[in-house]
PDB file of C-alpha atoms in Angstrom:
ATOM      1  CA  MET U 113       8.873 -16.904 -31.086  1.00 70.00           C
ATOM      2  CA  ALA U 114       8.491 -16.564 -27.311  1.00 72.00           C
ATOM      3  CA  LEU U 115       9.881 -18.725 -24.882  1.00 74.00           C
ATOM      4  CA  GLU U 116       9.023 -19.502 -21.444  1.00 76.00           C
ATOM      5  CA  PHE U 117      10.443 -20.305 -18.286  1.00 73.00           C
ATOM      6  CA  SER U 118       9.832 -20.223 -14.623  1.00 78.00           C
ATOM      7  CA  ILE U 119      12.006 -19.277 -11.591  1.00 77.00           C
ATOM      8  CA  GLU U 120      11.235 -21.136  -8.260  1.00 83.00           C
ATOM      9  CA  ILE U 121      12.795 -19.193  -5.338  1.00 80.00           C
ATOM     10  CA  THR U 122      12.622 -21.729  -2.454  1.00 85.00           C
ATOM     11  CA  ASP U 123      12.741 -21.321   1.449  1.00 85.00           C
ATOM     12  CA  GLN U 124      16.310 -21.923   1.331  1.00 89.00           C
ATOM     13  CA  ASP U 125      16.802 -19.003  -1.384  1.00 86.00           C
ATOM     14  CA  LEU U 126      15.274 -16.483   0.669  1.00 84.00           C
ATOM     15  CA  PRO U 127      18.197 -15.559   2.758  1.00 87.00           C
ATOM     16  CA  PHE U 128      19.973 -14.540  -0.386  1.00 88.00           C
ATOM     17  CA  PHE U 129      17.419 -11.861  -1.129  1.00 86.00           C
ATOM     18  CA  MET U 130      16.951 -10.738   2.355  1.00 87.00           C
ATOM     19  CA  ASP U 131      20.604 -10.272   2.707  1.00 89.00           C
ATOM     20  CA  ALA U 132      20.177  -7.976  -0.716  1.00 88.00           C
ATOM     21  CA  MET U 133      17.541  -6.178   1.079  1.00 88.00           C
ATOM     22  CA  LYS U 134      19.698  -5.484   4.137  1.00 90.00           C
ATOM     23  CA  ARG U 135      22.803  -4.255   2.255  1.00 89.00           C
ATOM     24  CA  ALA U 136      20.133  -2.066   0.421  1.00 89.00           C
ATOM     25  CA  GLU U 137      18.772  -0.764   4.045  1.00 89.00           C
ATOM     26  CA  GLN U 138      22.334  -0.384   5.189  1.00 89.00           C
ATOM     27  CA  ARG U 139      23.199   1.837   1.923  1.00 88.00           C
ATOM     28  CA  ALA U 140      19.767   4.106   2.578  1.00 89.00           C
ATOM     29  CA  ALA U 141      20.843   4.755   6.556  1.00 90.00           C
ATOM     30  CA  GLY U 142      20.655   8.454   6.737  1.00 91.00           C
ATOM     31  CA  LYS U 143      18.057   9.012   3.968  1.00 92.00           C
ATOM     32  CA  SER U 144      14.650   9.830   4.741  1.00 92.00           C
ATOM     33  CA  ALA U 145      11.461   8.154   3.890  1.00 91.00           C
ATOM     34  CA  GLN U 146      10.585  10.950   1.410  1.00 93.00           C
ATOM     35  CA  GLN U 147      14.050  10.316  -0.401  1.00 93.00           C
ATOM     36  CA  ILE U 148      13.756   6.391  -0.522  1.00 92.00           C
ATOM     37  CA  LEU U 149       9.909   6.912  -1.777  1.00 92.00           C
ATOM     38  CA  ASP U 150      11.427   9.716  -4.203  1.00 93.00           C
ATOM     39  CA  GLU U 151      14.084   7.296  -5.518  1.00 91.00           C
ATOM     40  CA  ALA U 152      11.846   4.237  -5.747  1.00 90.00           C
ATOM     41  CA  ALA U 153       9.392   6.247  -7.749  1.00 92.00           C
ATOM     42  CA  LYS U 154      12.287   7.547 -10.224  1.00 90.00           C
ATOM     43  CA  THR U 155      13.437   4.093 -10.729  1.00 86.00           C
ATOM     44  CA  PHE U 156       9.928   2.998 -11.387  1.00 87.00           C
ATOM     45  CA  ALA U 157       9.365   5.704 -13.821  1.00 88.00           C
ATOM     46  CA  GLY U 158      12.889   5.183 -15.464  1.00 82.00           C
ATOM     47  CA  SER U 159      12.103   1.414 -15.902  1.00 83.00           C
ATOM     48  CA  GLN U 160       8.898   2.210 -17.981  1.00 84.00           C
ATOM     49  CA  ALA U 161      11.692   3.668 -21.096  1.00 82.00           C
ATOM     50  CA  GLN U 162      13.500   0.232 -20.851  1.00 81.00           C
ATOM     51  CA  GLN U 163      13.102  -2.771 -22.915  1.00 81.00           C
ATOM     52  CA  MET U 164      12.100  -5.796 -20.723  1.00 80.00           C
ATOM     53  CA  PRO U 165      10.101  -8.809 -20.350  1.00 81.00           C
ATOM     54  CA  GLU U 166       6.374  -8.250 -19.831  1.00 84.00           C
ATOM     55  CA  PHE U 167       6.353 -10.443 -16.543  1.00 83.00           C
ATOM     56  CA  VAL U 168       9.194  -7.960 -15.356  1.00 84.00           C
ATOM     57  CA  ARG U 169       7.249  -5.012 -16.366  1.00 86.00           C
ATOM     58  CA  SER U 170       3.903  -6.183 -14.884  1.00 88.00           C
ATOM     59  CA  ARG U 171       5.587  -6.829 -11.420  1.00 87.00           C
ATOM     60  CA  LEU U 172       7.404  -3.228 -11.385  1.00 87.00           C
ATOM     61  CA  ALA U 173       3.857  -1.840 -11.065  1.00 89.00           C
ATOM     62  CA  CYS U 174       3.678  -3.043  -7.879  1.00 91.00           C
ATOM     63  CA  VAL U 175       6.368  -0.624  -6.871  1.00 91.00           C
ATOM     64  CA  GLU U 176       4.562   2.371  -7.920  1.00 92.00           C
ATOM     65  CA  ASN U 177       1.546   0.941  -6.062  1.00 93.00           C
ATOM     66  CA  LEU U 178       3.749   0.817  -2.896  1.00 94.00           C
ATOM     67  CA  VAL U 179       4.971   4.291  -3.445  1.00 94.00           C
ATOM     68  CA  ALA U 180       1.519   5.609  -3.579  1.00 93.00           C
ATOM     69  CA  MET U 181       0.419   3.750  -0.330  1.00 92.00           C
ATOM     70  CA  ALA U 182       3.389   5.080   1.756  1.00 94.00           C
ATOM     71  CA  ALA U 183       2.533   8.530   0.083  1.00 92.00           C
ATOM     72  CA  ASP U 184      -1.314   8.626   0.447  1.00 89.00           C
ATOM     73  CA  GLU U 185      -2.287  10.806   3.127  1.00 84.00           C
ATOM     74  CA  GLY U 186      -6.256   9.672   2.713  1.00 81.00           C
ATOM     75  CA  TRP U 187      -4.567   6.093   3.648  1.00 84.00           C
ATOM     76  CA  GLY U 188      -2.814   7.293   6.601  1.00 82.00           C
ATOM     77  CA  LEU U 189      -0.653   4.611   7.419  1.00 85.00           C
ATOM     78  CA  SER U 190       0.787   4.663  11.022  1.00 87.00           C
ATOM     79  CA  ALA U 191       4.532   5.390  11.386  1.00 89.00           C
ATOM     80  CA  ASP U 192       5.212   1.505  11.887  1.00 88.00           C
ATOM     81  CA  ASP U 193       3.395   0.404   8.847  1.00 89.00           C
ATOM     82  CA  LYS U 194       4.671   3.136   6.719  1.00 91.00           C
ATOM     83  CA  GLY U 195       8.234   2.040   7.946  1.00 90.00           C
ATOM     84  CA  ARG U 196       7.771  -1.433   6.796  1.00 88.00           C
ATOM     85  CA  VAL U 197       6.544  -0.069   3.293  1.00 91.00           C
ATOM     86  CA  VAL U 198       9.458   1.967   3.007  1.00 92.00           C
ATOM     87  CA  SER U 199      11.918  -0.205   4.408  1.00 90.00           C
ATOM     88  CA  ALA U 200      10.756  -2.650   1.535  1.00 89.00           C
ATOM     89  CA  LEU U 201      10.892   0.166  -1.234  1.00 92.00           C
ATOM     90  CA  THR U 202      14.804   0.553  -0.204  1.00 92.00           C
ATOM     91  CA  TYR U 203      15.844  -2.392  -2.510  1.00 89.00           C
ATOM     92  CA  PHE U 204      14.029  -0.390  -5.331  1.00 87.00           C
ATOM     93  CA  SER U 205      15.845   2.815  -4.701  1.00 87.00           C
ATOM     94  CA  ASP U 206      19.165   1.589  -4.464  1.00 84.00           C
ATOM     95  CA  PRO U 207      21.447   2.103  -7.728  1.00 74.00           C
ATOM     96  CA  GLU U 208      23.531  -0.967  -6.581  1.00 77.00           C
ATOM     97  CA  ASP U 209      21.188  -3.646  -6.575  1.00 82.00           C
ATOM     98  CA  LEU U 210      21.951  -7.402  -7.745  1.00 83.00           C
ATOM     99  CA  ILE U 211      21.780  -6.652 -11.454  1.00 84.00           C
ATOM    100  CA  PRO U 212      22.108  -3.183 -12.200  1.00 80.00           C
ATOM    101  CA  ASP U 213      19.210  -1.401 -13.893  1.00 77.00           C
ATOM    102  CA  ASN U 214      20.988   0.006 -16.803  1.00 78.00           C
ATOM    103  CA  VAL U 215      21.735  -4.013 -18.184  1.00 80.00           C
ATOM    104  CA  PRO U 216      19.702  -4.384 -21.187  1.00 77.00           C
ATOM    105  CA  VAL U 217      16.539  -6.500 -20.889  1.00 76.00           C
ATOM    106  CA  LEU U 218      17.800  -8.197 -17.498  1.00 79.00           C
ATOM    107  CA  GLY U 219      18.339  -4.991 -15.379  1.00 80.00           C
ATOM    108  CA  PHE U 220      15.160  -5.346 -13.542  1.00 82.00           C
ATOM    109  CA  LEU U 221      15.090  -9.003 -13.372  1.00 85.00           C
ATOM    110  CA  ASP U 222      16.033  -9.167  -9.775  1.00 87.00           C
ATOM    111  CA  ASP U 223      13.961  -6.240  -9.225  1.00 87.00           C
ATOM    112  CA  ALA U 224      10.838  -8.277 -10.100  1.00 86.00           C
ATOM    113  CA  ILE U 225      12.244 -11.242  -8.113  1.00 87.00           C
ATOM    114  CA  MET U 226      12.443  -8.972  -4.927  1.00 89.00           C
ATOM    115  CA  ILE U 227       8.831  -7.584  -5.737  1.00 89.00           C
ATOM    116  CA  GLU U 228       7.434 -11.330  -5.656  1.00 87.00           C
ATOM    117  CA  VAL U 229       9.357 -11.531  -2.104  1.00 87.00           C
ATOM    118  CA  VAL U 230       7.972  -8.028  -0.828  1.00 87.00           C
ATOM    119  CA  GLN U 231       4.497  -8.687  -2.290  1.00 88.00           C
ATOM    120  CA  GLY U 232       4.567 -11.950   0.134  1.00 84.00           C
ATOM    121  CA  VAL U 233       5.616 -10.233   2.884  1.00 84.00           C
ATOM    122  CA  LEU U 234       3.456  -7.094   2.601  1.00 87.00           C
ATOM    123  CA  LYS U 235       0.531  -8.846   1.366  1.00 90.00           C
ATOM    124  CA  PRO U 236      -1.784  -7.520   4.236  1.00 89.00           C
ATOM    125  CA  GLU U 237      -1.013  -3.930   3.434  1.00 90.00           C
ATOM    126  CA  ILE U 238      -1.239  -4.440  -0.101  1.00 91.00           C
ATOM    127  CA  ASP U 239      -4.707  -5.881  -0.178  1.00 92.00           C
ATOM    128  CA  ALA U 240      -6.253  -3.448   2.508  1.00 89.00           C
ATOM    129  CA  TYR U 241      -4.814  -0.438   0.331  1.00 90.00           C
ATOM    130  CA  ALA U 242      -6.205  -1.967  -2.862  1.00 91.00           C
ATOM    131  CA  ASP U 243      -9.611  -2.352  -0.972  1.00 88.00           C
ATOM    132  CA  PHE U 244      -9.299   1.226   0.376  1.00 84.00           C
ATOM    133  CA  CYS U 245      -8.785   2.623  -2.962  1.00 87.00           C
ATOM    134  CA  THR U 246     -11.797   0.653  -4.243  1.00 87.00           C
ATOM    135  CA  TYR U 247     -14.007   2.227  -1.642  1.00 83.00           C
ATOM    136  CA  ARG U 248     -12.501   5.612  -1.960  1.00 85.00           C
ATOM    137  CA  SER U 249     -13.111   5.471  -5.698  1.00 87.00           C
ATOM    138  CA  GLN U 250     -17.016   4.356  -4.794  1.00 86.00           C
ATOM    139  CA  GLU U 251     -17.193   6.897  -2.637  1.00 81.00           C
ATOM    140  CA  ALA U 252     -15.885   9.680  -4.814  1.00 83.00           C
ATOM    141  CA  ALA U 253     -18.231   8.209  -7.708  1.00 86.00           C
ATOM    142  CA  ALA U 254     -21.280   8.340  -5.085  1.00 82.00           C
ATOM    143  CA  ARG U 255     -20.560  12.219  -4.239  1.00 79.00           C
ATOM    144  CA  GLY U 256     -19.326  13.151  -7.597  1.00 83.00           C
ATOM    145  CA  ALA U 257     -16.009  14.207  -6.438  1.00 80.00           C
ATOM    146  CA  ASP U 258     -12.445  13.356  -7.499  1.00 82.00           C
ATOM    147  CA  ALA U 259     -11.047  10.556  -5.621  1.00 80.00           C
ATOM    148  CA  ALA U 260      -7.648  12.217  -5.205  1.00 75.00           C
ATOM    149  CA  LYS U 261      -9.347  15.215  -3.404  1.00 74.00           C
ATOM    150  CA  LEU U 262     -12.134  13.391  -1.026  1.00 71.00           C
ATOM    151  CA  GLY U 263      -9.978  13.136   2.744  1.00 70.00           C
ATOM    152  CA  ARG U 264     -10.817  11.349   5.735  1.00 69.00           C
ATOM    153  CA  GLU U 265     -12.750  14.135   7.102  1.00 73.00           C
ATOM    154  CA  GLU U 266     -15.710  13.740   4.621  1.00 72.00           C
ATOM    155  CA  TRP U 267     -15.748  10.125   5.260  1.00 69.00           C
ATOM    156  CA  LEU U 268     -15.419  10.587   9.137  1.00 65.00           C
ATOM    157  CA  GLU U 269     -18.418  13.005   8.864  1.00 73.00           C
ATOM    158  CA  ASP U 270     -20.519  10.856   6.947  1.00 75.00           C
ATOM    159  CA  ARG U 271     -19.700   7.605   8.728  1.00 69.00           C
ATOM    160  CA  ARG U 272     -20.446   9.713  12.257  1.00 72.00           C
ATOM    161  CA  ALA U 273     -23.689  10.684  10.654  1.00 76.00           C
ATOM    162  CA  GLU U 274     -24.481   7.247   9.893  1.00 78.00           C
ATOM    163  CA  LEU U 275     -23.748   5.693  12.812  1.00 74.00           C
ATOM    164  CA  GLN U 276     -25.722   8.410  14.829  1.00 78.00           C
ATOM    165  CA  ALA U 277     -28.641   7.940  12.661  1.00 81.00           C
ATOM    166  CA  ARG U 278     -28.270   4.106  13.193  1.00 83.00           C
ATOM    167  CA  MET U 279     -28.104   4.824  17.067  1.00 77.00           C
ATOM    168  CA  ARG U 280     -31.340   6.983  16.682  1.00 76.00           C
ATOM    169  CA  ASN U 281     -33.288   4.423  14.708  1.00 82.00           C
ATOM    170  CA  ARG U 282     -32.019   1.803  17.310  1.00 78.00           C
ATOM    171  CA  ARG U 283     -33.072   3.906  20.288  1.00 63.00           C
ATOM    172  CA  GLN U 284     -36.577   4.189  18.900  1.00 67.00           C
ATOM    173  CA  SER U 285     -36.849   0.499  18.322  1.00 69.00           C
ATOM    174  CA  TYR U 286     -35.634  -0.078  22.145  1.00 61.00           C
ATOM    175  CA  ALA U 287     -37.790   2.492  24.031  1.00 53.00           C
ATOM    176  CA  PRO U 288     -40.373   0.909  25.918  1.00 54.00           C
ATOM    177  CA  SER U 289     -43.162   3.083  24.756  1.00 52.00           C
ATOM    178  CA  GLY U 290     -43.234   6.274  22.527  1.00 51.00           C
ATOM    179  CA  ASN U 291     -43.330   8.320  25.667  1.00 51.00           C
ATOM    180  CA  PHE U 292     -39.978   7.189  26.611  1.00 46.00           C
ATOM    181  CA  THR U 293     -38.230   9.898  28.626  1.00 47.00           C
ATOM    182  CA  PRO U 294     -34.350   9.578  29.607  1.00 46.00           C
ATOM    183  CA  ARG U 295     -33.550   9.937  33.463  1.00 50.00           C
ATOM    184  CA  PHE U 296     -30.292  11.396  32.288  1.00 46.00           C
ATOM    185  CA  LYS U 297     -29.790  15.170  32.232  1.00 45.00           C
ATOM    186  CA  PHE U 298     -26.394  16.861  31.094  1.00 43.00           C
ATOM    187  CA  THR U 299     -25.189  20.000  32.518  1.00 44.00           C
TER     188      THR U 299
END
C-alpha cells in the first residue's frame, strides 16, 4: 500500500529554509569550495545506500548534478557563478542540517525540500548546464570522442574555423565582382 501526500512550501515558509541555509554557510566558514563539493558529494554517495522514499531519492540526484556542474572544467563557471552553486551545496555538506541524515526514512526529507528551493533559485544555471552537457555529448558522438575528455580548446578551434568559413562565404557573396581586391594591407 503506497501513501501519497504533498508538501506545500509557501513564500512565508521560505525564510525558515533560507535561515537554515545561512546557518549551514556559517558552519562552513573557512572551508574551501573544494571541501564543500567533496562533502556534498560524500553526502550524496552515502544517501544512495539509505532507505528513503523515491521522491526524496529522485531529488537528491540534483546534488550530484550541482557538484558535477561546479567541478566541470569544460563548463568553466565564472568564480561568481561557481560561488552561487557552492553556496547552495553548503546545506548538503552540513552534518547538522534540520533532520540528521542518519534518521531512517526521514533523514533526507529536509534535503529534498531544500533541493526544491535550490532548484528554483539556480534554475538558469541548472538548465544551461543541462543544455551544455547535451551539446557536449552530441559533439563527442560526432567526433567519436569521450565527452568527459573533450575540452573547450577543441570546440573553440572548431567554432573559430566554422565562423571563419562563414566569414569567407559571406565575403564571396558581398564582393561586387569576382575580381574584388581589398585596399588594405597589413605589415
